[in-house]
Amino acid sequence: MHSQHYLWPTDSGQYLSSTFGETREAHFHAGLDIKTWGREGYRVFASRDGVLYRLLVTERGYGKAIYLKHPDGTFTVYAHLQRFNDEFQALADSIRLKDFSFEMDAQLDTLGIFVEQGDVIGYTGSTGIGPPHLHFEVRDSLQNPVNALTTNLRVKDDIPPVFSSLIVEPLSKNSRIEQHPVSHNRRPEVKNGIYDFGEVKVSGKAGLAVNVYDQANDVYNAYAVHTLALIHQSDTLFYEELNSFPFDESGEMFLDRIAPFGSTRRGHQRLYGKDGNQNPFYLIDKPGARIHASDSTRTYTIVAADYFGNTSTARITITPDPETPFTFNLPSILPALENWYWHEDWVSPDLNNTFSLNEGLGGFHWKETQQIFLRGSLPPINFARIFPEYAQKVHTPDRRLSVKFNANSFFDTLSVAVSYALDDEILLSIQPQMLAVKSEFRIEFFLGDYFEEGNRYRLFRVSPSDGELSYVDSELRGQTVHGYPSEPGNFIIKADNEPPQMSDFKVYKTDYGKWLATVHIEDELSGVKASSAEFIINGEQGIAEYDYEEELLIYYHPQFMPEEVNTVIISVEDKAGNHTLFSVKHTVPDF
């Protein structure tokens, strides 16, 4: 693959906004994001000769995307497009107009549509997720993403990486970092060209994680580095290289990238492998990468390099702090669960004391599938030990709240805490909220006395950063709410009885000659169910495309030509099933 010549895939310029392997919400970034300077409509070129393999249209994620297959069996992907070229667009139209569906995913290589390197295959946009840019991927013959910068593709970059901050995290119940059982975060000073994180006092076992980013000439974006190493004296304890990963291992990001305590931004890369990891980037991971404070002070070196050989060096000195026996005294008033410091095997509620989650709790000892109910807290807390090889169900003693985890939902054995509180609203807590989860799980909550006939109760996750609510796929069966979140945290059950609201209907001609119509649509709670939308103008149904970021429903039909006065009917539901009908007579000015 590396011997092949790739053409830069757009004419917006050779500048990047993101690189391969960066942290995303639930995965590693699989390609390069090429800057389009806030604009749409730059040409997108076939980077190599090939055949059209797949056309994709999705509300979120890749948006409108093209997959090309090349003679050696490898692939390139071009995503977030505004539109396809005329041939590809006609093909997509013929598929979508059969049932007026917005989304489509069609494998088309049997049609034998050949493209040559440099052919225009589409135009840059912002579909799926904005702002405008081109997402470009190189994939091997097994469809595994490959770092495109390991090919002949280049950007101007003679700037070395920058170390921003470092985390030292405790790895055992008796570990202390600067005399506390929580992770310690600090920023460096630059001394003689080296990023110096100073001395940190450690007792017990600890691990390091570093926030380091790369830069390039003429732009201000921050990128992932290519390689990262932890060295003691001449011994490389840990080394990673961001070259390729299988899609089924993209969730390893949850183990590799962590946030400082009290934050949710997973910007720090661990310099050791967590138990249960299968990270494809790790090439060296020795036991010594898990630091055990010895009798003497040790200095560790961290080296980061970008794709073009620019390197930076940091150092940290670990000073042993004599271990002292610790006793746990349960505070009379426990902080909220989300404010505890969590580890898979132990926890610190007050950030001073710790108690074990795998050896015993309150005089009890764990058995497989056993649950322990902590009554001395408000609300009461239910702890359970989760074994990843089994499907398990955790419930409160009154069985009002149940949480079901599938087998292999987690990377390793760990403990979770489940509780609920009934106040003006129904509050559910599944902790720890920064837990690394492989797949969605199920929450069931019986409403009981809180149930009122006619309400459409649904589940919402509370953002730990700003308190905003985000809808969780959920349904009401009888008096029980069933929800399917993909991550733990705090949740609220609310009734969503309000339908979407539509306003500001417009008809306009694009700068590429197509007529479109749009209507602004809002739904405060569960959100618009795009697949339910029907958009009819002058008796002709079109494809109802939905831009969730701009809150727009877009009428698209390849033959759409408005009249001076247009009759418009739009029907749509939200995700709670509330329906609304919008109709208007619209005059096109200066038609």
XYZ file of N, CA, C and O in Angstrom, residues 417-578:
648
model
N -22.114 0.930 40.649
C -23.024 1.351 41.709
C -24.292 1.898 41.075
O -24.237 2.700 40.141
N -25.428 1.457 41.584
C -26.724 1.790 41.005
C -27.607 2.378 42.100
O -27.685 1.836 43.210
N -28.262 3.494 41.796
C -29.180 4.085 42.771
C -30.197 4.946 42.040
O -30.034 5.261 40.861
N -31.240 5.338 42.756
C -32.204 6.282 42.199
C -32.747 7.151 43.317
O -32.673 6.817 44.506
N -33.274 8.310 42.921
C -33.895 9.223 43.876
C -35.176 9.761 43.264
O -35.230 10.062 42.071
N -36.214 9.861 44.079
C -37.501 10.379 43.639
C -37.717 11.734 44.274
O -37.827 11.856 45.491
N -37.760 12.746 43.437
C -37.991 14.115 43.914
C -39.010 14.724 42.961
O -39.971 14.077 42.591
N -38.786 15.964 42.555
C -39.654 16.537 41.531
C -39.494 15.770 40.218
O -40.399 15.746 39.383
N -38.305 15.192 40.039
C -38.035 14.371 38.865
C -37.476 13.027 39.316
O -37.045 12.869 40.459
N -37.471 12.066 38.396
C -36.931 10.742 38.695
C -35.478 10.721 38.253
O -35.175 10.854 37.065
N -34.566 10.573 39.210
C -33.131 10.634 38.947
C -32.539 9.244 39.112
O -32.720 8.605 40.161
N -31.829 8.778 38.099
C -31.154 7.486 38.140
C -29.656 7.708 38.049
O -29.190 8.613 37.347
N -28.895 6.873 38.739
C -27.433 6.988 38.706
C -26.819 5.623 38.461
O -27.091 4.670 39.197
N -26.022 5.510 37.398
C -25.237 4.318 37.086
C -23.788 4.777 37.045
O -23.397 5.534 36.153
N -22.990 4.361 37.996
C -21.625 4.870 38.141
C -20.610 3.730 38.104
O -20.963 2.589 38.428
N -19.359 4.039 37.724
C -18.808 5.358 37.416
C -19.161 5.818 36.002
O -19.225 5.024 35.076
N -19.346 7.138 35.857
C -19.810 7.664 34.582
C -18.717 7.661 33.513
O -19.026 7.713 32.312
N -17.444 7.580 33.882
C -16.362 7.521 32.895
C -15.925 6.085 32.628
O -14.835 5.828 32.130
N -16.788 5.135 32.948
C -16.485 3.726 32.764
C -16.348 3.388 31.286
O -17.124 3.858 30.448
N -15.357 2.552 30.958
C -15.157 2.113 29.578
C -16.140 0.986 29.269
O -16.066 -0.091 29.857
N -17.069 1.237 28.348
C -18.122 0.287 27.998
C -17.985 -0.079 26.526
O -17.792 0.783 25.671
N -18.106 -1.368 26.225
C -17.989 -1.831 24.843
C -19.301 -1.731 24.068
O -19.291 -1.576 22.851
N -20.430 -1.883 24.762
C -21.707 -1.920 24.055
C -22.792 -1.325 24.941
O -22.611 -1.150 26.151
N -23.931 -1.022 24.319
C -25.030 -0.451 25.082
C -25.565 -1.473 26.084
O -25.390 -2.683 25.941
N -26.215 -0.963 27.126
C -26.834 -1.813 28.129
C -28.283 -1.370 28.305
O -28.744 -0.451 27.609
N -29.023 -2.028 29.188
C -30.441 -1.722 29.321
C -30.769 -1.277 30.732
O -30.339 -1.885 31.714
N -31.543 -0.205 30.823
C -32.076 0.290 32.091
C -33.588 0.089 32.069
O -34.250 0.412 31.073
N -34.136 -0.443 33.162
C -35.581 -0.559 33.323
C -35.973 0.102 34.641
O -35.369 -0.182 35.679
N -36.962 0.996 34.576
C -37.423 1.648 35.811
C -38.942 1.636 35.856
O -39.611 2.085 34.918
N -39.477 1.105 36.975
C -40.915 1.038 37.175
C -41.398 2.354 37.780
O -40.967 2.765 38.858
N -42.311 3.036 37.090
C -42.751 4.362 37.505
C -43.674 4.317 38.725
O -43.630 5.214 39.580
N -44.524 3.312 38.796
C -45.412 3.194 39.958
C -46.280 4.421 40.155
O -46.987 4.864 39.247
N -46.192 5.012 41.355
C -47.036 6.150 41.695
C -46.732 7.384 40.850
O -47.550 8.318 40.811
N -45.571 7.411 40.190
C -45.219 8.572 39.369
C -45.868 8.512 37.989
O -45.821 9.473 37.234
N -46.464 7.371 37.654
C -47.057 7.207 36.329
C -48.370 7.984 36.228
O -49.228 7.913 37.115
N -48.508 8.737 35.139
C -49.756 9.411 34.813
C -50.152 9.030 33.399
O -49.353 9.165 32.464
N -51.360 8.570 33.247
C -51.846 8.103 31.953
C -51.725 9.210 30.900
O -52.018 10.384 31.168
N -51.271 8.834 29.717
C -51.168 9.778 28.609
C -49.809 10.418 28.444
O -49.524 11.025 27.403
N -48.937 10.303 29.452
C -47.597 10.874 29.336
C -46.667 9.925 28.576
O -46.712 8.707 28.765
N -45.812 10.510 27.759
C -44.832 9.733 26.989
C -43.482 9.826 27.703
O -42.670 10.704 27.420
N -43.268 8.926 28.660
C -42.056 8.967 29.473
C -40.877 8.409 28.671
O -40.984 7.379 28.005
N -39.760 9.096 28.769
C -38.549 8.666 28.085
C -37.339 8.918 28.999
O -37.417 9.637 30.004
N -36.191 8.334 28.604
C -34.964 8.416 29.397
C -34.008 9.421 28.756
O -33.837 9.437 27.530
N -33.353 10.228 29.596
C -32.404 11.239 29.135
C -31.148 11.180 30.001
O -31.233 11.013 31.218
N -30.001 11.330 29.362
C -28.737 11.368 30.111
C -28.383 12.808 30.420
O -28.537 13.699 29.570
N -27.898 13.038 31.636
C -27.497 14.381 32.062
C -26.015 14.556 31.769
O -25.175 13.786 32.260
N -25.664 15.559 30.973
C -24.262 15.799 30.655
C -23.498 16.158 31.921
O -23.904 17.064 32.662
N -22.372 15.483 32.204
C -21.603 15.821 33.412
C -20.883 17.162 33.298
O -20.454 17.707 34.299
N -20.754 17.683 32.085
C -20.012 18.936 31.914
C -20.910 20.168 32.023
O -20.512 21.172 32.618
N -22.139 20.107 31.455
C -22.968 21.315 31.469
C -24.406 21.063 31.911
O -25.225 21.997 31.931
N -24.752 19.819 32.265
C -26.092 19.532 32.736
C -27.145 19.420 31.657
O -28.326 19.201 31.956
N -26.758 19.564 30.402
C -27.715 19.442 29.306
C -28.229 18.010 29.205
O -27.511 17.052 29.515
N -29.465 17.869 28.742
C -30.065 16.551 28.581
C -29.892 16.056 27.144
O -30.077 16.813 26.196
N -29.549 14.773 27.012
C -29.491 14.145 25.691
C -30.368 12.908 25.717
O -30.344 12.126 26.680
N -31.136 12.748 24.658
C -32.095 11.646 24.595
C -31.374 10.305 24.505
O -30.399 10.152 23.768
N -31.878 9.332 25.262
C -31.412 7.958 25.197
C -32.511 7.133 24.534
O -33.692 7.267 24.889
N -32.147 6.306 23.570
C -33.131 5.443 22.925
C -33.936 4.704 23.994
O -33.375 3.959 24.800
N -35.244 4.939 24.029
C -36.054 4.413 25.128
C -37.505 4.290 24.702
O -37.929 4.838 23.681
N -38.271 3.565 25.519
C -39.684 3.351 25.254
C -40.398 3.098 26.568
O -39.794 2.715 27.580
N -41.723 3.303 26.549
C -42.562 3.049 27.702
C -43.390 1.802 27.422
O -44.126 1.734 26.437
N -43.248 0.798 28.304
C -44.057 -0.415 28.217
C -44.851 -0.531 29.508
O -44.271 -0.774 30.574
N -46.152 -0.370 29.399
C -46.964 -0.351 30.606
C -46.573 0.826 31.476
O -46.672 1.975 31.056
N -46.083 0.543 32.677
C -45.603 1.611 33.570
C -44.093 1.536 33.783
O -43.577 2.088 34.745
N -43.387 0.870 32.868
C -41.931 0.726 32.989
C -41.242 1.378 31.801
O -41.607 1.132 30.647
N -40.260 2.217 32.096
C -39.438 2.829 31.053
C -38.250 1.918 30.781
O -37.535 1.518 31.718
N -38.036 1.583 29.525
C -36.900 0.789 29.083
C -35.976 1.700 28.276
O -36.410 2.294 27.280
N -34.716 1.817 28.687
C -33.758 2.659 27.988
C -32.509 1.889 27.639
O -32.162 0.899 28.308
N -31.809 2.359 26.593
C -30.657 1.631 26.070
C -29.464 2.575 25.896
O -29.088 2.916 24.779
N -28.861 3.013 27.008
C -27.716 3.926 26.912
C -26.452 3.203 26.479
O -26.327 1.981 26.604
N -25.496 3.979 25.986
C -24.203 3.432 25.576
C -23.099 3.772 26.559
O -21.956 3.350 26.377
N -23.418 4.546 27.591
C -22.433 4.882 28.622
C -23.150 5.146 29.933
O -24.310 5.557 29.942
N -22.480 4.885 31.072
C -23.095 5.150 32.375
C -23.201 6.648 32.638
O -22.831 7.477 31.814
N -23.686 6.980 33.831
C -23.813 8.380 34.203
C -25.083 8.621 34.985
O -25.672 7.706 35.570
N -25.521 9.876 34.989
C -26.765 10.262 35.632
C -27.862 10.421 34.576
O -27.613 10.972 33.495
N -29.046 9.961 34.922
C -30.158 9.970 33.978
C -31.395 10.557 34.633
O -31.553 10.523 35.849
N -32.279 11.083 33.794
C -33.572 11.606 34.241
C -34.662 10.968 33.384
O -34.487 10.805 32.171
N -35.764 10.614 34.023
C -36.957 10.194 33.287
C -37.917 11.372 33.238
O -38.287 11.929 34.274
N -38.285 11.766 32.037
C -39.191 12.902 31.835
C -40.272 12.511 30.840
O -40.064 11.649 29.974
N -41.394 13.182 30.935
C -42.462 13.014 29.952
C -42.233 13.998 28.812
O -42.035 15.196 29.046
N -42.244 13.483 27.591
C -42.151 14.333 26.400
C -43.479 14.244 25.661
O -43.743 13.276 24.948
N -44.292 15.257 25.835
C -45.619 15.280 25.222
C -45.771 16.358 24.157
O -46.869 16.562 23.622
N -44.673 17.067 23.849
C -44.751 18.177 22.909
C -44.227 17.757 21.537
O -43.109 17.232 21.427
N -44.979 17.993 20.472
C -44.517 17.632 19.125
C -43.486 18.625 18.614
O -43.334 19.726 19.162
N -42.774 18.284 17.556
C -41.828 19.223 16.951
C -42.548 20.486 16.458
O -43.724 20.442 16.087
N -41.811 21.582 16.453
C -42.334 22.860 15.963
C -41.588 23.257 14.703
O -40.353 23.204 14.663
N -42.339 23.676 13.666
C -41.732 24.062 12.384
C -42.055 25.514 12.071
O -43.142 26.015 12.384
N -41.091 26.181 11.408
C -41.262 27.592 11.058
C -40.262 27.961 9.970
O -39.363 27.179 9.631
N -40.431 29.161 9.428
C -39.450 29.770 8.518
C -39.203 28.890 7.283
O -38.075 28.495 6.990
N -40.266 28.613 6.541
C -40.142 27.833 5.310
C -39.502 28.687 4.215
O -39.832 29.853 4.043
N -38.567 28.089 3.457
C -37.856 28.799 2.388
C -37.706 27.903 1.165
O -37.586 26.679 1.287
N -37.700 28.529 -0.004
C -37.350 27.874 -1.261
C -36.225 28.678 -1.893
O -36.291 29.908 -1.952
N -35.177 27.998 -2.341
C -34.043 28.730 -2.915
C -33.293 27.860 -3.920
O -33.412 26.627 -3.920
N -32.524 28.528 -4.768
C -31.696 27.848 -5.761
C -30.252 27.872 -5.279
O -29.723 28.930 -4.919
N -29.617 26.708 -5.253
C -28.241 26.612 -4.764
C -27.265 27.185 -5.778
O -27.603 27.409 -6.946
N -26.026 27.382 -5.321
C -25.002 27.887 -6.235
C -24.547 26.842 -7.241
O -23.776 27.145 -8.150
N -25.028 25.603 -7.111
C -24.730 24.585 -8.112
C -25.969 24.248 -8.956
O -26.013 23.236 -9.651
N -27.004 25.121 -8.867
C -28.105 25.050 -9.813
C -29.306 24.225 -9.406
O -30.258 24.113 -10.191
N -29.327 23.643 -8.226
C -30.452 22.830 -7.775
C -31.389 23.645 -6.886
O -30.936 24.451 -6.062
N -32.706 23.410 -7.062
C -33.682 24.015 -6.180
C -33.889 23.134 -4.953
O -34.027 21.917 -5.062
N -33.922 23.756 -3.786
C -34.193 23.081 -2.533
C -35.226 23.871 -1.749
O -35.443 25.062 -2.003
N -35.845 23.219 -0.789
C -36.726 23.900 0.155
C -36.330 23.464 1.557
O -35.930 22.310 1.774
N -36.426 24.367 2.508
C -36.074 24.041 3.892
C -37.121 24.597 4.846
O -37.812 25.574 4.554
N -37.226 23.951 5.995
C -38.051 24.459 7.075
C -37.282 24.256 8.377
O -36.626 23.225 8.577
N -37.319 25.260 9.225
C -36.676 25.153 10.535
C -37.544 24.284 11.440
O -38.768 24.448 11.494
N -36.909 23.322 12.137
C -37.656 22.396 12.984
C -36.949 22.255 14.329
O -35.727 22.108 14.386
N -37.723 22.328 15.401
C -37.182 22.212 16.750
C -37.967 21.166 17.533
O -39.192 21.072 17.401
N -37.262 20.414 18.367
C -37.892 19.528 19.336
C -36.993 19.506 20.563
O -35.857 19.043 20.502
N -37.504 20.023 21.651
C -36.665 20.316 22.808
C -36.156 19.087 23.535
O -35.068 19.093 24.095
N -36.909 17.982 23.558
C -36.523 16.857 24.401
C -36.003 15.677 23.590
O -34.802 15.528 23.402
N -36.884 14.821 23.093
C -36.413 13.585 22.468
C -35.773 13.807 21.112
O -34.957 13.010 20.669
N -36.132 14.877 20.412
C -35.520 15.168 19.126
C -36.339 14.621 17.963
O -37.199 13.758 18.093
N -36.029 15.134 16.779
C -36.767 14.793 15.569
C -36.437 13.373 15.133
O -35.261 12.975 15.093
N -37.456 12.605 14.783
C -37.273 11.286 14.193
C -37.279 11.465 12.677
O -38.336 11.498 12.040
N -36.086 11.573 12.105
C -35.969 11.948 10.699
C -36.646 10.945 9.772
O -37.214 11.322 8.741
N -36.616 9.667 10.136
C -37.186 8.643 9.261
C -38.699 8.747 9.147
O -39.304 8.153 8.243
N -39.350 9.500 10.041
C -40.805 9.642 10.003
C -41.258 10.766 9.084
O -42.459 10.893 8.800
N -40.353 11.610 8.626
C -40.727 12.832 7.916
C -41.237 12.544 6.509
O -40.665 11.745 5.770
N -42.322 13.224 6.147
C -42.819 13.260 4.771
C -42.912 14.714 4.350
O -43.469 15.543 5.072
N -42.351 15.020 3.183
C -42.228 16.399 2.706
C -42.803 16.435 1.293
O -42.262 15.814 0.379
N -43.927 17.149 1.122
C -44.629 17.182 -0.160
C -44.793 18.635 -0.601
O -45.250 19.488 0.176
N -44.404 18.913 -1.833
C -44.581 20.241 -2.416
C -45.324 20.091 -3.740
O -44.896 19.316 -4.607
N -46.443 20.792 -3.851
C -47.262 20.763 -5.070
C -47.630 19.335 -5.461
O -47.609 18.962 -6.639
N -47.948 18.538 -4.437
C -48.381 17.171 -4.676
C -47.269 16.190 -4.969
O -47.539 14.992 -5.158
N -46.018 16.622 -4.995
C -44.876 15.758 -5.323
C -44.062 15.500 -4.059
O -43.482 16.419 -3.478
N -44.045 14.227 -3.626
C -43.242 13.902 -2.449
C -41.772 13.904 -2.809
O -41.357 13.409 -3.864
N -40.965 14.473 -1.926
C -39.522 14.469 -2.101
C -38.841 13.728 -0.964
O -39.498 13.180 -0.066
N -37.539 13.702 -0.999
C -36.757 13.105 0.079
C -36.593 14.157 1.174
O -36.138 15.279 0.901
N -36.980 13.806 2.397
C -36.853 14.720 3.538
C -35.514 14.466 4.217
O -35.376 13.516 4.991
N -34.529 15.289 3.901
C -33.225 15.178 4.551
C -33.230 16.031 5.815
O -33.870 17.082 5.862
N -32.501 15.583 6.821
C -32.516 16.277 8.107
C -31.109 16.666 8.512
O -30.212 15.820 8.592
N -30.898 17.960 8.758
C -29.640 18.485 9.282
C -29.871 18.811 10.759
O -30.452 19.840 11.093
N -29.430 17.881 11.642
C -29.720 18.047 13.064
C -28.948 19.197 13.687
O -29.389 19.781 14.689
N -27.796 19.540 13.122
C -27.015 20.644 13.692
C -27.650 22.000 13.371
O -27.693 22.894 14.221
N -28.139 22.157 12.147
C -28.777 23.412 11.746
C -30.271 23.414 12.029
O -30.942 24.426 11.796
N -30.809 22.276 12.492
C -32.232 22.114 12.773
C -33.075 22.452 11.544
O -33.997 23.260 11.580
N -32.751 21.767 10.452
C -33.440 21.994 9.183
C -33.933 20.674 8.605
O -33.197 19.681 8.590
N -35.187 20.665 8.129
C -35.666 19.636 7.223
C -35.519 20.181 5.809
O -35.930 21.319 5.529
N -34.942 19.373 4.933
C -34.614 19.829 3.586
C -35.383 18.986 2.571
O -35.318 17.749 2.601
N -36.113 19.651 1.687
C -36.816 18.963 0.611
C -35.864 18.816 -0.567
O -35.354 19.798 -1.102
N -35.630 17.530 -0.959
C -34.774 17.270 -2.113
C -35.509 16.373 -3.098
O -36.041 15.314 -2.720
N -35.542 16.822 -4.350
C -36.025 15.990 -5.458
C -35.233 16.417 -6.690
O -35.116 17.616 -6.969
N -34.654 15.466 -7.412
C -33.780 15.853 -8.533
C -34.491 16.679 -9.608
O -33.847 17.451 -10.317
N -35.833 16.549 -9.723
C -36.572 17.314 -10.728
C -37.356 18.488 -10.133
O -38.220 19.062 -10.801
N -37.051 18.862 -8.912
C -37.830 19.919 -8.274
C -37.638 21.254 -8.976
O -36.517 21.743 -9.135
N -38.769 21.851 -9.381
C -38.811 23.199 -9.924
C -40.020 23.885 -9.304
O -41.159 23.501 -9.566
N -39.823 24.858 -8.452
C -40.964 25.467 -7.762
C -41.851 26.257 -8.712
O -41.432 26.667 -9.804
N -43.079 26.464 -8.261
C -43.998 27.357 -8.943
C -43.985 28.700 -8.226
O -43.348 28.860 -7.190
N -44.702 29.663 -8.795
C -44.723 30.975 -8.141
C -45.362 30.861 -6.760
O -44.871 31.425 -5.784
N -46.463 30.098 -6.670
C -47.097 29.825 -5.389
C -47.074 28.314 -5.179
O -47.517 27.551 -6.047
N -46.573 27.873 -4.026
C -46.340 26.460 -3.783
C -47.137 25.988 -2.576
O -47.151 26.649 -1.519
N -47.784 24.826 -2.720
C -48.527 24.207 -1.628
C -47.621 23.190 -0.926
O -47.109 22.257 -1.561
N -47.415 23.392 0.358
C -46.441 22.613 1.123
C -47.148 21.864 2.250
O -47.939 22.453 2.995
N -46.868 20.561 2.371
C -47.370 19.753 3.479
C -46.199 18.958 4.046
O -45.512 18.241 3.304
N -45.972 19.080 5.344
C -44.880 18.368 6.011
C -45.445 17.645 7.226
O -46.154 18.239 8.048
N -45.121 16.374 7.346
C -45.544 15.555 8.487
C -44.306 14.950 9.137
O -43.425 14.439 8.439
N -44.234 15.006 10.472
C -43.044 14.479 11.150
C -43.380 14.162 12.601
O -44.288 14.760 13.190
N -42.647 13.217 13.173
C -42.771 12.860 14.581
C -41.454 13.119 15.301
O -40.393 13.182 14.672
N -41.527 13.203 16.636
C -40.302 13.167 17.419
C -40.069 11.731 17.900
O -40.850 10.817 17.599
N -39.002 11.509 18.646
C -38.631 10.153 19.042
C -39.496 9.607 20.174
O -39.378 8.432 20.535
N -40.366 10.451 20.715
C -41.340 9.981 21.697
C -42.688 9.677 21.051
O -43.615 9.247 21.742
N -42.805 9.910 19.745
C -44.036 9.596 19.027
C -45.019 10.739 18.909
O -46.142 10.541 18.419
N -44.634 11.953 19.324
C -45.502 13.114 19.153
C -45.474 13.561 17.698
O -44.394 13.757 17.124
